[in-house]
Coordinates of C-alpha atoms and ligand atoms in Angstrom, one line a residue:
X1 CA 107.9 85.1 78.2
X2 CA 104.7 84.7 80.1
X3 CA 103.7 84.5 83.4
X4 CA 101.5 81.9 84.3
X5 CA 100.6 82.8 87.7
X6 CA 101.8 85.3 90.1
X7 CA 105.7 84.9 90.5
X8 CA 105.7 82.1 87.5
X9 CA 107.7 82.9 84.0
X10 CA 107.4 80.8 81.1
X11 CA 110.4 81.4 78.9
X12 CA 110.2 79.8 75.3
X13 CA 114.6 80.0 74.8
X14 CA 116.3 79.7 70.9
X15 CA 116.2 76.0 71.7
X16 CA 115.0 75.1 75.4
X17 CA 112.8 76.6 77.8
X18 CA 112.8 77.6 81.5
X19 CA 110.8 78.8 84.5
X20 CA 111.7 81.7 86.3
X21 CA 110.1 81.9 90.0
X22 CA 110.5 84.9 91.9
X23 CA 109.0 85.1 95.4
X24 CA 109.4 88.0 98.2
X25 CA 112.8 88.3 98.2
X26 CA 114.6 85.7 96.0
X27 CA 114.7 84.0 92.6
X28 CA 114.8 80.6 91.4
X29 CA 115.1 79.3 88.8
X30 CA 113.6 75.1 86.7
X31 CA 116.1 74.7 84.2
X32 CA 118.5 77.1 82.6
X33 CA 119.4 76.7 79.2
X34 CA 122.5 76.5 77.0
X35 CA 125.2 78.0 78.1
X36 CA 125.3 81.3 75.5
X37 CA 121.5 81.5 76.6
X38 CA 123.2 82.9 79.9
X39 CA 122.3 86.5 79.1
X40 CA 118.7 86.0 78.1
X41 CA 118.8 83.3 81.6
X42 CA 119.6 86.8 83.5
X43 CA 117.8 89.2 81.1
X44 CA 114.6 87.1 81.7
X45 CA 114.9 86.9 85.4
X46 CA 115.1 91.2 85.4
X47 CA 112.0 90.8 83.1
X48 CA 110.0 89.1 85.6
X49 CA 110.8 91.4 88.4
X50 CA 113.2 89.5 90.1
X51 CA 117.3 90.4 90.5
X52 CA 120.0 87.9 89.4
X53 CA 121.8 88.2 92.9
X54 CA 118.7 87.1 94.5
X55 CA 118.7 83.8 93.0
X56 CA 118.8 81.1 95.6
X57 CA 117.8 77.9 93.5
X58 CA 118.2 76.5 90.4
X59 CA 115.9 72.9 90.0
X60 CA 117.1 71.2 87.1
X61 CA 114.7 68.4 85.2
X62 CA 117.9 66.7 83.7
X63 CA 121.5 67.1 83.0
X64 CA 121.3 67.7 79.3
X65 CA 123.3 70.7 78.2
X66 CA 120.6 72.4 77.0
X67 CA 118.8 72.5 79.9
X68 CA 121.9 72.9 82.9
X69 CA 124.0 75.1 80.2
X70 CA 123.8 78.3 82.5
X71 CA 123.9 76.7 85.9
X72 CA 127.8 76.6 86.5
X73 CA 128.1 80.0 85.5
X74 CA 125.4 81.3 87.6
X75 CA 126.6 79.3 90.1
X76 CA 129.6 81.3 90.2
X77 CA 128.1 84.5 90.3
X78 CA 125.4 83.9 92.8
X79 CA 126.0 81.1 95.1
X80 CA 122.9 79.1 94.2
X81 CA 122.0 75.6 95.0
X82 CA 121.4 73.1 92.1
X83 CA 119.1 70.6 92.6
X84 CA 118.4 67.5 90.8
X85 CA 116.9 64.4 91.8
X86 CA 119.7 61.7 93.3
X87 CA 119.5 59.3 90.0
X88 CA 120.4 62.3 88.0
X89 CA 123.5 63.9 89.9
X90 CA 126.4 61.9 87.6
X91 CA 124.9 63.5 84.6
X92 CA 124.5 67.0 86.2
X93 CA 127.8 66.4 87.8
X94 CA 129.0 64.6 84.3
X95 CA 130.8 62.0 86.7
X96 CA 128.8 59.9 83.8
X97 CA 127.1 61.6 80.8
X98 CA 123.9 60.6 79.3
X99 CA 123.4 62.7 76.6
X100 CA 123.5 62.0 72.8
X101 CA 126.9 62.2 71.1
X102 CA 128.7 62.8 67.5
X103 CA 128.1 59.2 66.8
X104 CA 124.7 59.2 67.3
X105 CA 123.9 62.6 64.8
X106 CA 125.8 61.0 62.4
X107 CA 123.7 58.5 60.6
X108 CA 121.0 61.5 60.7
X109 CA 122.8 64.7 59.9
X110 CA 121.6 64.6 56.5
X111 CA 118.0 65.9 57.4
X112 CA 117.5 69.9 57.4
X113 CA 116.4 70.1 60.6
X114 CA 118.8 67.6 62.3
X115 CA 121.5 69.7 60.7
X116 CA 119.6 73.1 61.7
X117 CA 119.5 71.9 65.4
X118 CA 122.9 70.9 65.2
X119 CA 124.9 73.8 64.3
X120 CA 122.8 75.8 66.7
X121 CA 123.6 73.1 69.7
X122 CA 127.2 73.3 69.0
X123 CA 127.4 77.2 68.6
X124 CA 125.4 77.8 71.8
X125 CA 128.2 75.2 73.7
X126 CA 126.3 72.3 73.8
X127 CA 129.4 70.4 73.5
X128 CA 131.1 72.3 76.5
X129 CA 131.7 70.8 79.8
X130 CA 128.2 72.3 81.6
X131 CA 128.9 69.9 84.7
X132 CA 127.8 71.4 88.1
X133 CA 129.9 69.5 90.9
X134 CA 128.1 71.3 93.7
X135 CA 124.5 69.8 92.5
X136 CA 122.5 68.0 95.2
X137 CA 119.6 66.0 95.5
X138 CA 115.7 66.7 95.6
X139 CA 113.5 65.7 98.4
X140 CA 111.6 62.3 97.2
X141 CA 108.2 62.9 95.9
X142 CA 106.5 61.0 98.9
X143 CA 107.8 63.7 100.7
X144 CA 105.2 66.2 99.1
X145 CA 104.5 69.4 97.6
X146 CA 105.5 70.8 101.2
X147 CA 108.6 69.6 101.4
X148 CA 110.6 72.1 98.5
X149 CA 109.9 75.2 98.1
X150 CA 111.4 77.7 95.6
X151 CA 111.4 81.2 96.1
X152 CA 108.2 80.4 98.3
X153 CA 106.5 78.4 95.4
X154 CA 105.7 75.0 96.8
X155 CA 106.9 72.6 94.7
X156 CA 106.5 69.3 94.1
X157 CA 109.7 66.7 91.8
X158 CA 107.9 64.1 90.1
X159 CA 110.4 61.3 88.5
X160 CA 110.1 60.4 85.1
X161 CA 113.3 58.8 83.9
X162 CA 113.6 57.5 80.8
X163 CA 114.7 61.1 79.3
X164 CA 117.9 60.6 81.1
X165 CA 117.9 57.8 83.9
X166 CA 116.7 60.7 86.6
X167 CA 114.4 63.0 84.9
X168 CA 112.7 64.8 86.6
X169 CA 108.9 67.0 86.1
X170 CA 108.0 69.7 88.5
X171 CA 104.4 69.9 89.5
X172 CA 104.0 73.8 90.7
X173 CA 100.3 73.0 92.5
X174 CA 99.4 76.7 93.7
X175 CA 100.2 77.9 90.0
X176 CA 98.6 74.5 88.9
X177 CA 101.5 73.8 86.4
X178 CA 103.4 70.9 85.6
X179 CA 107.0 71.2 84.3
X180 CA 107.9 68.6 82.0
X181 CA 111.4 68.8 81.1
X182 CA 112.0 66.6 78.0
X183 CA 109.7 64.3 79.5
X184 CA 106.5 65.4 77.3
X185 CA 106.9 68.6 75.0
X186 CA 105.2 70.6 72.4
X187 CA 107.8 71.1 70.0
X188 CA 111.4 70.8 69.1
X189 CA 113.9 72.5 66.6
X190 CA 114.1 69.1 65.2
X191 CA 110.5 68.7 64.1
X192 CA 107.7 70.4 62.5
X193 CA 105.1 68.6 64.7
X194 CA 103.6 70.8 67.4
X195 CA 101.7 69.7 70.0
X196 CA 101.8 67.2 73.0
X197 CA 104.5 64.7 71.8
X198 CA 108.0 62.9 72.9
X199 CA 111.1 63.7 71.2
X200 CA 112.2 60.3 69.1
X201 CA 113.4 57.5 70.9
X202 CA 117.0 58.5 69.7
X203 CA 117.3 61.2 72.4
X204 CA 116.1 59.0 74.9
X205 CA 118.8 57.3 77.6
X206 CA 115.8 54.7 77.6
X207 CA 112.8 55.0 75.0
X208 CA 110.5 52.4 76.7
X209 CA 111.2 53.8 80.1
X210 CA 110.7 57.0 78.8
X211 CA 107.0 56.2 77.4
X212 CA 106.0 54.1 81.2
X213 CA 107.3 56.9 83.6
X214 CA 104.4 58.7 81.8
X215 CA 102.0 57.0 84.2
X216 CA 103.4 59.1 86.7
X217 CA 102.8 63.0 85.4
X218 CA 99.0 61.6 84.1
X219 CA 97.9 61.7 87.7
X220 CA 98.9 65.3 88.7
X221 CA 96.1 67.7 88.8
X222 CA 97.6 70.9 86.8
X223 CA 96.0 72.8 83.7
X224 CA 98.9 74.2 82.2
X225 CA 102.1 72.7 81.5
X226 CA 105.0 74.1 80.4
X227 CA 107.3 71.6 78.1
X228 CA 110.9 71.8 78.0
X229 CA 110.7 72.4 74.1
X230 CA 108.1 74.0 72.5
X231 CA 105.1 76.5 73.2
X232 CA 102.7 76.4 76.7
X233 CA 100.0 74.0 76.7
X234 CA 96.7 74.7 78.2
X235 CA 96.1 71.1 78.9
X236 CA 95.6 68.7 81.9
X237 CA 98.1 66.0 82.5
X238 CA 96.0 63.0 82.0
X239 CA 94.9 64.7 78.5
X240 CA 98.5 65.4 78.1
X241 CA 99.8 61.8 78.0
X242 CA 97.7 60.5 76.2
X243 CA 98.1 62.7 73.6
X244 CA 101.6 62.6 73.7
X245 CA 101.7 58.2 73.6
X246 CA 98.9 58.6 71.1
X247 CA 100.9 60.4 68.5
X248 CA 103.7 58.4 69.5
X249 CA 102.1 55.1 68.4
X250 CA 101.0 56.6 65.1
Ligands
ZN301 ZN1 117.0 66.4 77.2

């Protein structure tokens, strides 16, 4: 875990990341892991200073069970909000799912790593229903870097879809950090490539999409960003993406 400016936690998770804000007197959280990660969620939210019952908010980039998988239950115990932005609520609510299935491991569950990744996802309840029927929708990002704020941190939801039909990044300007979700990352259990990257087009809802909505994060003034897989990257965004489509077309 580290924090990357006052009151923001980067936690690199067995399989996902997630950002712990804690302000005066409440918690939030971006993301939240699988849902067995739940007690290293709640031990990393003590470890930053903040308390569990504090936590107001939990902004979610996408509805992928490895990044909501503790939401519903800390839902329960807490009474926070989820957020996510409007195109993603049927997959954090799972009235749809767009996530990658049996079918789709398959044809690939003969690589190592594939398999590796798979017994893990499975074992930490990947395949459990993580919906959150509560979850409601993010102020636009016209509206502004004033318009959300999470446990005081102004912050600003940037859409990237592609990921999932409503991805979202976070852009934390005060702390200048940009939180990608899946939509740039630096690693995955999957590969042995580290760096600025995106995962292969077969975990994306929409790979095309997916490599456009990158336009988006490449104009956001940040110098860290913290992926949704894989270590913290001292980087800008414009020297992010470019990376990350440049490997890509390799
Ligand atoms: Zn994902």
């Amino acid at each position: 875990m580290s924090e990357v400016a006052a009151g923001v936690h980067f936690v690199e998770g067995p399989a996902s990341n997630w950002v712990v804000l804690i302000g005066v007197d409440d918690v939030a959280l971006i993301d939240s892991g699988y849902p067995k990660d739940l007690p290293l969620v709640v031990e990393s939210i003590q470890r930053a200073g903040g308390r569990v019952d504090d936590l107001t908010t939990i902004a979610v980039t996408h509805g992928h069970s490895d990044h909501i998988g503790s939401a519903a239950a800390l839902v329960d115990r807490t009474g926070a909000r989820v957020l996510g932005s409007t195109d993603e609520l049927p997959n954090i609510r799972r009235t749809e799912l767009h996530q990658i299935g049996v079918g789709d491991i398959l044809p690939v569950l003969w690589k190592p790593l594939i398999a590796r990744w798979t017994v893990h996802a499975v074992r930490a309840g990947g395949l459990g229903d993580v919906g959150v029927a509560s979850a409601a929708g993010l102020p636009a990002s016209e509206a502004g870097p004033d318009a959300l704020r999470l446990a005081g941190h102004r912050v600003l939801p940037v859409l990237v879809p592609g990921h999932t039909p409503g991805h979202t990044a976070y852009l934390l300007p005060d702390a200048r950090a940009l939180v990608t979700g899946d939509a740039v990352i630096s690693g995955h259990p999957t590969t042995r490539e580290l760096g600025p990257q995106l995962l292969a087009p077969m975990w994306h809802s929409d790979p095309a999409l997916a490599e456009r909505s990158l336009a988006a994060l490449a104009e956001l003034s940040a110098d860290t960003v913290l992926p949704g897989h894989g270590p913290l990257l001292r980087i800008t965004p414009p020297v992010l993406v470019e990376s990350a489509l440049r490997r890509d077309g390799d």
